[in-house]
PDB file of C-alpha atoms and ligand atoms in Angstrom:
ATOM      1  CA  MET A   1     -46.888   2.475  -9.752  1.00 56.00           C
ATOM      2  CA  THR A   2     -43.051   1.559  -9.985  1.00 60.00           C
ATOM      3  CA  TRP A   3     -40.585   3.498  -7.429  1.00 65.00           C
ATOM      4  CA  VAL A   4     -38.733   6.096  -9.537  1.00 68.00           C
ATOM      5  CA  PRO A   5     -35.554   8.355  -8.128  1.00 68.00           C
ATOM      6  CA  LEU A   6     -36.839  11.571  -6.502  1.00 67.00           C
ATOM      7  CA  ARG A   7     -33.826  13.076  -8.337  1.00 78.00           C
ATOM      8  CA  GLN A   8     -33.471  12.872 -11.954  1.00 85.00           C
ATOM      9  CA  ASP A   9     -30.453  14.233 -13.342  1.00 92.00           C
ATOM     10  CA  TRP A  10     -31.768  14.567 -17.001  1.00 94.00           C
ATOM     11  CA  ILE A  11     -34.599  16.648 -17.009  1.00 94.00           C
ATOM     12  CA  ARG A  12     -31.749  19.582 -16.645  1.00 94.00           C
ATOM     13  CA  ARG A  13     -31.029  18.568 -20.237  1.00 96.00           C
ATOM     14  CA  ALA A  14     -34.311  18.815 -21.273  1.00 97.00           C
ATOM     15  CA  ALA A  15     -36.054  21.374 -24.616  1.00 98.00           C
ATOM     16  CA  CYS A  16     -38.750  21.944 -22.691  1.00 97.00           C
ATOM     17  CA  THR A  17     -36.974  23.851 -19.873  1.00 95.00           C
ATOM     18  CA  ASP A  18     -38.269  27.926 -21.228  1.00 95.00           C
ATOM     19  CA  GLU A  19     -41.182  26.407 -23.165  1.00 96.00           C
ATOM     20  CA  ASP A  20     -44.563  27.131 -21.622  1.00 95.00           C
ATOM     21  CA  PRO A  21     -45.554  24.621 -19.309  1.00 94.00           C
ATOM     22  CA  GLU A  22     -49.104  25.237 -21.006  1.00 93.00           C
ATOM     23  CA  LEU A  23     -48.072  23.668 -24.139  1.00 95.00           C
ATOM     24  CA  PHE A  24     -47.529  20.724 -22.354  1.00 97.00           C
ATOM     25  CA  PHE A  25     -50.387  19.984 -20.532  1.00 96.00           C
ATOM     26  CA  PRO A  26     -52.519  22.036 -22.715  1.00 92.00           C
ATOM     27  CA  VAL A  27     -56.925  22.089 -20.977  1.00 92.00           C
ATOM     28  CA  GLY A  28     -59.020  19.740 -22.999  1.00 86.00           C
ATOM     29  CA  THR A  29     -57.938  17.197 -26.310  1.00 82.00           C
ATOM     30  CA  THR A  30     -58.856  19.537 -29.506  1.00 90.00           C
ATOM     31  CA  GLY A  31     -58.772  22.749 -30.773  1.00 93.00           C
ATOM     32  CA  PRO A  32     -56.910  24.843 -29.693  1.00 94.00           C
ATOM     33  CA  ALA A  33     -55.387  21.891 -26.787  1.00 94.00           C
ATOM     34  CA  GLU A  34     -55.094  19.486 -29.852  1.00 94.00           C
ATOM     35  CA  ARG A  35     -52.442  22.392 -31.213  1.00 96.00           C
ATOM     36  CA  GLU A  36     -50.774  23.117 -28.907  1.00 96.00           C
ATOM     37  CA  GLN A  37     -50.130  19.366 -27.445  1.00 95.00           C
ATOM     38  CA  GLU A  38     -48.685  18.822 -31.375  1.00 96.00           C
ATOM     39  CA  GLU A  39     -46.611  21.394 -30.908  1.00 97.00           C
ATOM     40  CA  ALA A  40     -44.959  20.209 -27.526  1.00 98.00           C
ATOM     41  CA  LYS A  41     -45.271  17.240 -29.291  1.00 98.00           C
ATOM     42  CA  ARG A  42     -42.348  18.855 -31.672  1.00 98.00           C
ATOM     43  CA  ILE A  43     -40.039  20.416 -28.811  1.00 98.00           C
ATOM     44  CA  CYS A  44     -40.341  16.350 -27.749  1.00 98.00           C
ATOM     45  CA  GLU A  45     -38.457  15.224 -31.571  1.00 98.00           C
ATOM     46  CA  ARG A  46     -35.377  17.666 -30.749  1.00 98.00           C
ATOM     47  CA  CYS A  47     -35.103  16.932 -27.379  1.00 98.00           C
ATOM     48  CA  PRO A  48     -32.068  14.770 -26.103  1.00 98.00           C
ATOM     49  CA  VAL A  49     -33.805  13.467 -22.834  1.00 97.00           C
ATOM     50  CA  MET A  50     -36.769  12.480 -24.602  1.00 97.00           C
ATOM     51  CA  ARG A  51     -36.522   8.576 -23.462  1.00 96.00           C
ATOM     52  CA  GLN A  52     -35.691   9.367 -20.097  1.00 95.00           C
ATOM     53  CA  CYS A  53     -38.063  11.478 -19.631  1.00 96.00           C
ATOM     54  CA  LEU A  54     -40.879   8.757 -21.176  1.00 96.00           C
ATOM     55  CA  THR A  55     -39.088   6.015 -18.997  1.00 94.00           C
ATOM     56  CA  TYR A  56     -40.109   8.276 -15.885  1.00 94.00           C
ATOM     57  CA  ALA A  57     -43.127   9.154 -17.132  1.00 95.00           C
ATOM     58  CA  LEU A  58     -44.551   5.339 -17.393  1.00 94.00           C
ATOM     59  CA  ARG A  59     -42.575   4.524 -14.521  1.00 92.00           C
ATOM     60  CA  SER A  60     -44.297   7.573 -12.341  1.00 93.00           C
ATOM     61  CA  GLY A  61     -48.050   6.927 -13.641  1.00 93.00           C
ATOM     62  CA  GLN A  62     -47.924  10.517 -15.420  1.00 94.00           C
ATOM     63  CA  THR A  63     -51.094  10.067 -16.632  1.00 92.00           C
ATOM     64  CA  SER A  64     -51.936  13.741 -18.289  1.00 95.00           C
ATOM     65  CA  GLY A  65     -49.436  16.515 -20.286  1.00 96.00           C
ATOM     66  CA  VAL A  66     -46.846  15.463 -22.810  1.00 97.00           C
ATOM     67  CA  TRP A  67     -43.421  13.487 -21.896  1.00 97.00           C
ATOM     68  CA  GLY A  68     -41.429  11.810 -23.900  1.00 98.00           C
ATOM     69  CA  GLY A  69     -43.124  12.572 -26.968  1.00 98.00           C
ATOM     70  CA  LYS A  70     -46.016  11.231 -26.276  1.00 97.00           C
ATOM     71  CA  GLY A  71     -49.282  12.558 -24.733  1.00 95.00           C
ATOM     72  CA  GLU A  72     -52.530  11.388 -22.862  1.00 93.00           C
ATOM     73  CA  ARG A  73     -53.632   8.866 -25.103  1.00 93.00           C
ATOM     74  CA  GLU A  74     -50.423   7.444 -26.505  1.00 95.00           C
ATOM     75  CA  LEU A  75     -49.371   7.230 -22.402  1.00 96.00           C
ATOM     76  CA  ALA A  76     -52.370   5.281 -21.780  1.00 95.00           C
ATOM     77  CA  GLU A  77     -52.012   2.823 -24.679  1.00 95.00           C
ATOM     78  CA  LEU A  78     -48.502   2.117 -24.142  1.00 95.00           C
ATOM     79  CA  ARG A  79     -48.716   1.402 -20.244  1.00 92.00           C
ATOM     80  CA  GLY A  80     -51.869  -1.037 -21.455  1.00 91.00           C
ATOM     81  CA  SER A  81     -49.501  -2.622 -23.469  1.00 85.00           C
ATOM     82  CA  ALA A  82     -47.060  -2.809 -21.252  1.00 78.00           C
ATOM     83  CA  SER A  83     -49.092  -4.462 -18.264  1.00 79.00           C
ATOM     84  CA  ALA A  84     -50.181  -6.829 -20.917  1.00 76.00           C
ATOM     85  CA  ARG A  85     -46.983  -8.258 -21.728  1.00 79.00           C
ATOM     86  CA  ARG A  86     -46.515  -8.107 -17.602  1.00 82.00           C
ATOM     87  CA  ARG A  87     -49.719 -10.321 -16.879  1.00 84.00           C
ATOM     88  CA  ALA A  88     -48.553 -12.354 -20.461  1.00 81.00           C
ATOM     89  CA  GLY A  89     -44.750 -12.642 -18.173  1.00 80.00           C
ATOM     90  CA  VAL A  90     -43.068 -11.132 -21.423  1.00 69.00           C
ATOM     91  CA  SER A  91     -40.508  -8.963 -19.765  1.00 56.00           C
ATOM     92  CA  THR A  92     -40.737  -5.480 -20.773  1.00 50.00           C
ATOM     93  CA  ARG A  93     -37.414  -4.384 -20.263  1.00 52.00           C
TER      94      ARG A  93
HETATM   95  S1  SF4 B   1     -39.237  14.688 -23.582  1.00 96.44           S
HETATM   96 FE1  SF4 B   1     -40.400  16.511 -24.319  1.00 96.44          FE
HETATM   97  S2  SF4 B   1     -41.885  16.819 -22.417  1.00 96.44           S
HETATM   98 FE2  SF4 B   1     -39.804  15.338 -21.856  1.00 96.44          FE
HETATM   99  S3  SF4 B   1     -38.504  16.740 -20.910  1.00 96.44           S
HETATM  100 FE3  SF4 B   1     -37.937  16.874 -23.296  1.00 96.44          FE
HETATM  101  S4  SF4 B   1     -38.975  18.386 -24.569  1.00 96.44           S
HETATM  102 FE4  SF4 B   1     -40.193  17.666 -22.230  1.00 96.44          FE
END
Protein backbone atom coordinates (compact mmCIF):
# COMPACT_ATOMS: atom_id res chain seq x y z
CA MET A 1 0.00 0.00 0.00
CA THR A 2 1.23 3.47 -0.88
CA TRP A 3 0.98 6.49 1.37
CA VAL A 4 -1.85 8.76 0.31
CA PRO A 5 -2.68 12.17 1.77
CA LEU A 6 -5.66 12.24 4.11
CA ARG A 7 -7.03 15.38 2.50
CA GLN A 8 -8.63 14.61 -0.83
CA ASP A 9 -9.93 17.86 -2.37
CA TRP A 10 -11.23 16.11 -5.49
CA ILE A 11 -13.94 14.41 -3.41
CA ARG A 12 -15.87 17.68 -3.26
CA ARG A 13 -16.44 17.45 -7.03
CA ALA A 14 -17.54 13.81 -6.99
CA ALA A 15 -20.69 12.93 -8.95
CA CYS A 16 -21.69 10.42 -6.24
CA THR A 17 -21.91 12.93 -3.40
CA ASP A 18 -25.71 12.85 -3.29
CA GLU A 19 -26.17 9.27 -4.48
CA ASP A 20 -27.12 6.24 -2.41
CA PRO A 21 -23.86 4.80 -0.99
CA GLU A 22 -25.31 1.29 -1.27
CA LEU A 23 -25.04 1.57 -5.04
CA PHE A 24 -21.28 1.87 -4.68
CA PHE A 25 -20.93 -0.83 -2.03
CA PRO A 26 -23.46 -3.49 -3.03
CA VAL A 27 -23.69 -6.68 -1.03
CA GLY A 28 -22.92 -9.66 -3.24
CA THR A 29 -21.94 -9.93 -6.88
CA THR A 30 -25.07 -11.18 -8.63
CA GLY A 31 -28.68 -10.10 -9.22
CA PRO A 32 -29.56 -6.79 -7.54
CA ALA A 33 -25.96 -6.22 -6.46
CA GLU A 34 -24.80 -6.51 -10.04
CA ARG A 35 -27.43 -3.99 -11.18
CA GLU A 36 -26.45 -1.60 -8.39
CA GLN A 37 -22.81 -1.84 -9.40
CA GLU A 38 -23.65 -1.09 -13.04
CA GLU A 39 -25.74 1.91 -11.95
CA ALA A 40 -22.82 3.16 -9.85
CA LYS A 41 -20.50 2.80 -12.83
CA ARG A 42 -22.88 4.89 -14.97
CA ILE A 43 -22.66 7.65 -12.35
CA CYS A 44 -18.87 7.39 -12.45
CA GLU A 45 -18.91 7.85 -16.23
CA ARG A 46 -20.17 11.42 -15.77
CA CYS A 47 -17.92 12.16 -12.81
CA PRO A 48 -15.33 14.92 -13.35
CA VAL A 49 -12.90 13.32 -10.90
CA MET A 50 -13.05 9.71 -12.10
CA ARG A 51 -9.31 9.52 -12.76
CA GLN A 52 -8.40 10.93 -9.34
CA CYS A 53 -10.84 8.56 -7.67
CA LEU A 54 -9.38 5.52 -9.41
CA THR A 55 -5.83 6.60 -8.58
CA TYR A 56 -6.80 7.09 -4.95
CA ALA A 57 -8.48 3.67 -4.79
CA LEU A 58 -5.44 1.90 -6.23
CA ARG A 59 -2.90 3.77 -4.11
CA SER A 60 -4.84 3.37 -0.89
CA GLY A 61 -5.57 -0.31 -1.50
CA GLN A 62 -9.37 -0.16 -1.67
CA THR A 63 -10.69 -3.68 -2.15
CA SER A 64 -14.44 -3.21 -1.98
CA GLY A 65 -16.95 -1.05 -3.77
CA VAL A 66 -16.96 0.89 -7.01
CA TRP A 67 -14.19 3.46 -7.41
CA GLY A 68 -13.34 5.45 -10.51
CA GLY A 69 -15.78 3.49 -12.63
CA LYS A 70 -14.26 0.12 -11.66
CA GLY A 71 -15.77 -2.67 -9.65
CA GLU A 72 -13.97 -4.91 -7.18
CA ARG A 73 -12.80 -7.43 -9.77
CA GLU A 74 -11.52 -4.70 -12.10
CA LEU A 75 -9.68 -2.97 -9.25
CA ALA A 76 -8.02 -6.28 -8.34
CA GLU A 77 -6.98 -6.80 -11.96
CA LEU A 78 -5.50 -3.30 -12.15
CA ARG A 79 -3.61 -3.83 -8.89
CA GLY A 80 -2.34 -7.16 -10.19
CA SER A 81 -1.10 -5.72 -13.47
CA ALA A 82 0.55 -2.77 -11.68
CA SER A 83 2.33 -5.22 -9.35
CA ALA A 84 3.49 -7.27 -12.32
CA ARG A 85 4.91 -4.14 -14.00
CA ARG A 86 6.73 -3.16 -10.80
CA ARG A 87 8.19 -6.66 -10.44
CA ALA A 88 9.35 -6.45 -14.06
CA GLY A 89 10.94 -3.05 -13.35
CA VAL A 90 8.55 -1.14 -15.61
CA SER A 91 7.41 2.28 -14.39
CA THR A 92 3.74 2.54 -13.39
CA ARG A 93 3.63 6.35 -13.52
S1 LIG B 1 -15.55 8.15 -9.97
FE1 LIG B 1 -17.45 7.26 -9.17
S2 LIG B 1 -16.98 6.61 -7.09
FE2 LIG B 1 -15.37 7.99 -7.75
S3 LIG B 1 -15.96 10.00 -6.99
FE3 LIG B 1 -16.71 9.82 -9.09
S4 LIG B 1 -18.79 9.04 -8.94
FE4 LIG B 1 -17.80 8.69 -6.97
